[in-house]
Tab-separated table of C-alpha atoms in Angstrom:
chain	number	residue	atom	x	y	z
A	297	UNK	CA	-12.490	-11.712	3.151
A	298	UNK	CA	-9.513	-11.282	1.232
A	299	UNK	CA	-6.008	-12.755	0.891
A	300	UNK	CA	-2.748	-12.383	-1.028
A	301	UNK	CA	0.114	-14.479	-1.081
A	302	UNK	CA	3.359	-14.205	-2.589
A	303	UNK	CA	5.395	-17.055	-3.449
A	304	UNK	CA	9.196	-16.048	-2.682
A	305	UNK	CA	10.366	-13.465	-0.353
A	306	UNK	CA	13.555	-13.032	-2.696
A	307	UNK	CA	14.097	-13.526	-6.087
A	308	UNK	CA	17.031	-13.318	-7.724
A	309	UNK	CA	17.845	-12.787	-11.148
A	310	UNK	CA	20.461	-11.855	-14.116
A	311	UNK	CA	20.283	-8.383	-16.151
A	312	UNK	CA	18.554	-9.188	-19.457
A	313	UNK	CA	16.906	-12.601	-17.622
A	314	UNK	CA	12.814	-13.124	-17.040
A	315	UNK	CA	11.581	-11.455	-14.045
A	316	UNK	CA	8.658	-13.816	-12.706
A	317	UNK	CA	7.221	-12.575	-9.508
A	318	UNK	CA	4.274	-14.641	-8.334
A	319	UNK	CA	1.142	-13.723	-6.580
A	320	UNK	CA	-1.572	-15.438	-5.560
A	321	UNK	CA	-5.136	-13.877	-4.095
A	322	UNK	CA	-8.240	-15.480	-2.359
A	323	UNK	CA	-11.108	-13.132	-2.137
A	324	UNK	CA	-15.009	-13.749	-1.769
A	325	UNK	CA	-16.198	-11.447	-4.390
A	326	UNK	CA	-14.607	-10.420	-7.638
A	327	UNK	CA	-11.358	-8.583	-7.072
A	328	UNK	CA	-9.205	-5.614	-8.361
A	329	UNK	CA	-5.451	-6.476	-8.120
A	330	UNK	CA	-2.253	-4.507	-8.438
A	331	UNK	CA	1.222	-4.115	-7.816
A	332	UNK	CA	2.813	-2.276	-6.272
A	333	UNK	CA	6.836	-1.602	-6.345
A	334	UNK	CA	8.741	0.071	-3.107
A	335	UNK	CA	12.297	1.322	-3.945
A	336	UNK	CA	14.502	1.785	-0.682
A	337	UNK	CA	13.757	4.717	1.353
A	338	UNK	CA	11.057	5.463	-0.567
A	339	UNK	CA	6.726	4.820	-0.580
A	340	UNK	CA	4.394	2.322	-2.998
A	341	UNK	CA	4.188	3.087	-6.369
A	342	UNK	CA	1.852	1.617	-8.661
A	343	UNK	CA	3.381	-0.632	-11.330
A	344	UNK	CA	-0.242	-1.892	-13.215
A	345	UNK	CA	-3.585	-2.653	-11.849
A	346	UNK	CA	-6.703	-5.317	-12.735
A	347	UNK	CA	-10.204	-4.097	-12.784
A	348	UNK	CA	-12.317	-6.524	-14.608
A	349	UNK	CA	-10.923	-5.607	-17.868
A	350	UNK	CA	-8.419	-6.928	-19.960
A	351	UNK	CA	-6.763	-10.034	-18.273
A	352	UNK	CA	-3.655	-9.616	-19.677
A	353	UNK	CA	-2.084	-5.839	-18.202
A	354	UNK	CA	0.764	-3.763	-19.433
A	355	UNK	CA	2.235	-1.160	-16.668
A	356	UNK	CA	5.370	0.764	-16.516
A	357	UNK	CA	8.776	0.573	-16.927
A	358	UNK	CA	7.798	-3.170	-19.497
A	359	UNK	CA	6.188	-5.290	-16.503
A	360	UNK	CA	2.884	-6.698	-17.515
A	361	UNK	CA	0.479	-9.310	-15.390
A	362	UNK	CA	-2.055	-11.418	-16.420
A	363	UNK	CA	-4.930	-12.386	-13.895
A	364	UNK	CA	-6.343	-16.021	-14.837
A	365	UNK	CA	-8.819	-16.382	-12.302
A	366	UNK	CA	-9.580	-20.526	-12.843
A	367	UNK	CA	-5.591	-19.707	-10.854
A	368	UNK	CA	-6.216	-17.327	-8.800
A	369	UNK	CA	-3.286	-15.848	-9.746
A	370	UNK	CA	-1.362	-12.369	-11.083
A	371	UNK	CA	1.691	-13.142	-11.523
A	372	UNK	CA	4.271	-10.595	-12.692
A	373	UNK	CA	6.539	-10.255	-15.623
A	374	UNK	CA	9.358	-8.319	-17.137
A	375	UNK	CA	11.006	-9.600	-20.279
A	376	UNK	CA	14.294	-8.508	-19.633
A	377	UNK	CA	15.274	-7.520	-15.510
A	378	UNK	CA	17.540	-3.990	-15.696
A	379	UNK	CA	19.977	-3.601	-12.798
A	380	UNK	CA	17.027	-0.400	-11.554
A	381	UNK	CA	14.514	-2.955	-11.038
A	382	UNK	CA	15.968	-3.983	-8.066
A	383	UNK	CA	13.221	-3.209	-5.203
A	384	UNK	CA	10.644	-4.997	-3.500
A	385	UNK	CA	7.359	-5.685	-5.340
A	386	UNK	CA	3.722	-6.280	-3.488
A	387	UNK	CA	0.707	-7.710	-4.888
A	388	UNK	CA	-2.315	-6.243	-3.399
A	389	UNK	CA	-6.372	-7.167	-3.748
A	390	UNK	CA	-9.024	-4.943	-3.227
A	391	UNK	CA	-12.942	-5.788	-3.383
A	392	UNK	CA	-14.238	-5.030	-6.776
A	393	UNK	CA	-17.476	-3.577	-4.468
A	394	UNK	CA	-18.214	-2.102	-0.742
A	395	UNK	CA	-17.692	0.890	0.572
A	396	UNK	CA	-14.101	1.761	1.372
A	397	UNK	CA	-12.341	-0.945	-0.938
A	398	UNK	CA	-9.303	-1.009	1.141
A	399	UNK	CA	-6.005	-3.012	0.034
A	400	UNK	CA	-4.925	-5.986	1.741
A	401	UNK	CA	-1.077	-6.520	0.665
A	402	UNK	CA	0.969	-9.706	-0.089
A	403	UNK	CA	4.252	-9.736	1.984
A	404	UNK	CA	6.436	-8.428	-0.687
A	405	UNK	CA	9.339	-10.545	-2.702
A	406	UNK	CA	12.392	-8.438	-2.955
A	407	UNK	CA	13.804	-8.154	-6.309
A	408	UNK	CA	17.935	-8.559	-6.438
A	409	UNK	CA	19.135	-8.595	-10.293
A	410	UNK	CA	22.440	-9.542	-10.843
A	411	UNK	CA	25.275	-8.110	-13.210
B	262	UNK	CA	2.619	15.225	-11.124
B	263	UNK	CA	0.431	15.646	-8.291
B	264	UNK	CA	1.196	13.342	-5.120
B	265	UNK	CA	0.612	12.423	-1.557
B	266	UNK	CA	3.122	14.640	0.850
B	267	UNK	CA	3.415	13.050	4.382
B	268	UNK	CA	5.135	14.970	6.968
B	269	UNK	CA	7.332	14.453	8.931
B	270	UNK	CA	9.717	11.897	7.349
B	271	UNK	CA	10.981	10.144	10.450
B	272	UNK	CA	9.393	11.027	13.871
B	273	UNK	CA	11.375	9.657	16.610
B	274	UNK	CA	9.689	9.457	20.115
B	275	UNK	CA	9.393	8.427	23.881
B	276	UNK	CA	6.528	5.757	24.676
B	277	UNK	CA	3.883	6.721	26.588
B	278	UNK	CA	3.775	10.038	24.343
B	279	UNK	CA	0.938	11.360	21.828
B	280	UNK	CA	2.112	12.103	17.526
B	281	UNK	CA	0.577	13.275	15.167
B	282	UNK	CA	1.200	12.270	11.660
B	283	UNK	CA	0.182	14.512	8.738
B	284	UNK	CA	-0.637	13.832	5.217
B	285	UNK	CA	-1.560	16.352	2.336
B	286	UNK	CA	-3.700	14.085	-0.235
B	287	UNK	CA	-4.092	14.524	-3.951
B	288	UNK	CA	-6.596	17.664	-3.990
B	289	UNK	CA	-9.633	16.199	-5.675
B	290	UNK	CA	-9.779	12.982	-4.070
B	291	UNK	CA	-12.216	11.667	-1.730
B	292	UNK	CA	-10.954	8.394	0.160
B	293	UNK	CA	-8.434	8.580	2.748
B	294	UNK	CA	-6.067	5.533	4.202
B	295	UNK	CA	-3.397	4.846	6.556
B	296	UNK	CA	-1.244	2.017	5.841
B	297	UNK	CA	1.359	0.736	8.376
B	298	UNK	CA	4.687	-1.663	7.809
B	299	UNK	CA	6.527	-2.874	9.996
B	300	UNK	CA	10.041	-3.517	9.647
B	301	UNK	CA	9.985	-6.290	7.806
B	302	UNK	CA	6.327	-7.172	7.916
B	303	UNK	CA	3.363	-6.835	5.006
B	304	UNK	CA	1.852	-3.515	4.669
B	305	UNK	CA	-1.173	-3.622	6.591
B	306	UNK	CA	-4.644	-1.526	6.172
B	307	UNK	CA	-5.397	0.886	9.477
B	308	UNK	CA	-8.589	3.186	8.421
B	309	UNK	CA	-10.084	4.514	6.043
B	310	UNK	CA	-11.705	8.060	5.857
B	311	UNK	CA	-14.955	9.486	3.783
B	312	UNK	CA	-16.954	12.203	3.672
B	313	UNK	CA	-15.252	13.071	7.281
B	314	UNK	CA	-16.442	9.611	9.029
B	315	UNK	CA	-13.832	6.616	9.291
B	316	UNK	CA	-15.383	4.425	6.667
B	317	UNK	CA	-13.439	1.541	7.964
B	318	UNK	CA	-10.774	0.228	10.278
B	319	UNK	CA	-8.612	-2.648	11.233
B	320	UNK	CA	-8.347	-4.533	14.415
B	321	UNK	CA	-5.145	-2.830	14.404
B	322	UNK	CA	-7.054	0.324	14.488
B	323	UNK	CA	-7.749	0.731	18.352
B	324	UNK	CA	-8.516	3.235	20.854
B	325	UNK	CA	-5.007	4.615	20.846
B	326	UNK	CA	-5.630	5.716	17.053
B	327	UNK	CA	-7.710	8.865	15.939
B	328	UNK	CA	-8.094	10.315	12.580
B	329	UNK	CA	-8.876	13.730	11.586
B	330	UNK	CA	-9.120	15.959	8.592
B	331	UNK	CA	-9.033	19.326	10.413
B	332	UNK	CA	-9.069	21.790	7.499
B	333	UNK	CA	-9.808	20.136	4.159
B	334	UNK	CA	-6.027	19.509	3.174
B	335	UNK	CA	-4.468	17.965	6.218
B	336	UNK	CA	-5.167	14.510	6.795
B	337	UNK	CA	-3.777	13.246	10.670
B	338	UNK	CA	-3.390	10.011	12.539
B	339	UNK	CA	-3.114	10.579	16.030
B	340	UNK	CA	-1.497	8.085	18.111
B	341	UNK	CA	-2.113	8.897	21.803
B	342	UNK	CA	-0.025	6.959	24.147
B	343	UNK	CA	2.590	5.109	21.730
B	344	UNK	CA	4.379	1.596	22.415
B	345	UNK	CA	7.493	-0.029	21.257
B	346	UNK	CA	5.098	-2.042	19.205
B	347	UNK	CA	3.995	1.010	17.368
B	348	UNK	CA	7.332	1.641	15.655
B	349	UNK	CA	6.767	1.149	11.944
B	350	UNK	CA	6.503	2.955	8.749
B	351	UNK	CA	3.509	4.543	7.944
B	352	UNK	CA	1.660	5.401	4.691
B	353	UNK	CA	-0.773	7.711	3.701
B	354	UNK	CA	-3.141	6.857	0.347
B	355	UNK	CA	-5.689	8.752	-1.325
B	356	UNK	CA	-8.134	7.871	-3.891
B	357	UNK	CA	-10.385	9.914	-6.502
B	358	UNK	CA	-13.326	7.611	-5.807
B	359	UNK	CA	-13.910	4.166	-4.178
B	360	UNK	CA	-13.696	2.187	-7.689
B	361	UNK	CA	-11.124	0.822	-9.348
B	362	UNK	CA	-9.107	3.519	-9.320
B	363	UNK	CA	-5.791	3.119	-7.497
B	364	UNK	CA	-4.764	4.190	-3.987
B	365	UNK	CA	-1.686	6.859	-4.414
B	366	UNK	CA	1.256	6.604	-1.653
B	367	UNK	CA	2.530	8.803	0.248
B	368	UNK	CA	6.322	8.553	0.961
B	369	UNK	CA	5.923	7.299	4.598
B	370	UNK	CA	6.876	8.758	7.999
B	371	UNK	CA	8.965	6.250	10.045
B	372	UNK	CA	7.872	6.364	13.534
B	373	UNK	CA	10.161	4.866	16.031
B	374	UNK	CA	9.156	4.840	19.608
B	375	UNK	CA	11.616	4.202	22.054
């Protein structure tokens, strides 16, 4: 069984401020984790995914996450937040092994940034 | 770029009545999904699809849904009596293989059932 949670439905923050999104997973065998960003009117793109790896992962557009397991965490980062960033992000965890791997999603933290 | 092309965009219909959803996945993959959200809600995991045999489903996933890959390309969920309840955008994802590779989105169809 698998679980994600994300702490904070919304998040708010300046333009040029830290984005910190934070996800937290519970799975019973090693997992692969991602995120995943959803722009409005629009479908999931991948931002950066963790498959056993490095820990610490770059993705696009500057985000980066870094899976410490002893936390069960992946928590997401962005040096500086740009006014497009606004969108809502989801973590997701997939078994690492079994047959169809599916994704089972966080509920999403919406992004605002702020001029 | 090549990409997951769901069709139609926003499928408006009576309860009680049968859609059909339709997906195009990337050409060389192998593992099918349907994803559901609704409004407001987590996306959620419906089935998966393999080697033409649902590899897995949901509880969500009940006798009211059917999947098909009639032809290779196409990729359908069939919903055969839809409820209020159904109303929710759904996603189509396709993977190369069943590793680590990720899951590639479709744009969504927004079904609303009234």
């Amino acid at each position: 069984a698998q679980s994600v949670t994300q702490l904070g439905s919304h998040v708010s923050v300046s333009e040029g401020a830290l984005v910190l999104l934070r996800c937290n997973y519970s799975s019973s065998v090693p997992p692969y984790l991602f995120w995943y960003v959803q722009y409005p009117n629009q479908g999931l793109q991948l931002l950066l995914k963790y498959t056993s790896a490095a820990t610490l992962v770059k993705g696009i557009n500057d985000f980066e996450a870094e899976f410490k397991k002893s936390e069960t965490s992946f928590h997401l980062t962005k040096p500086s937040a740009h006014m497009s960033d606004a969108a809502e992000y989801f973590c997701a965890v997939s078994p690492s092994s079994g047959s169809a791997r599916q994704l089972t999603f966080g509920s999403g933290t919406q992004l605002t940034v702020l001029p | 770029e090549p990409e997951v092309t769901q069709t139609p965009s926003h499928q408006v219909t009576q309860m009680g009545q049968e859609v059909i959803l339709r997906c195009v996945p990337i050409s060389n993959h192998l593992y099918f999904y349907w994803y559901r959200q609704i409004l407001g809600q987590k996306v959620e995991f419906l089935v998966s699809f393999y080697n033409n045999e649902i590899s897995e489903k949901s509880e969500i996933f009940d006798d009211q849904f059917s999947v098909e890959r009639p032809d290779g390309s196409n990729f359908t969920l069939k919903i055969r009596s839809t409820k209020l309840e159904d109303s929710a955008m759904y996603f189509c994802a396709s993977k190369v293989d069943r590793g680590g590779t990720e899951a590639f989105f479709g744009q969504g169809t927004r079904l609303t059932v009234v």
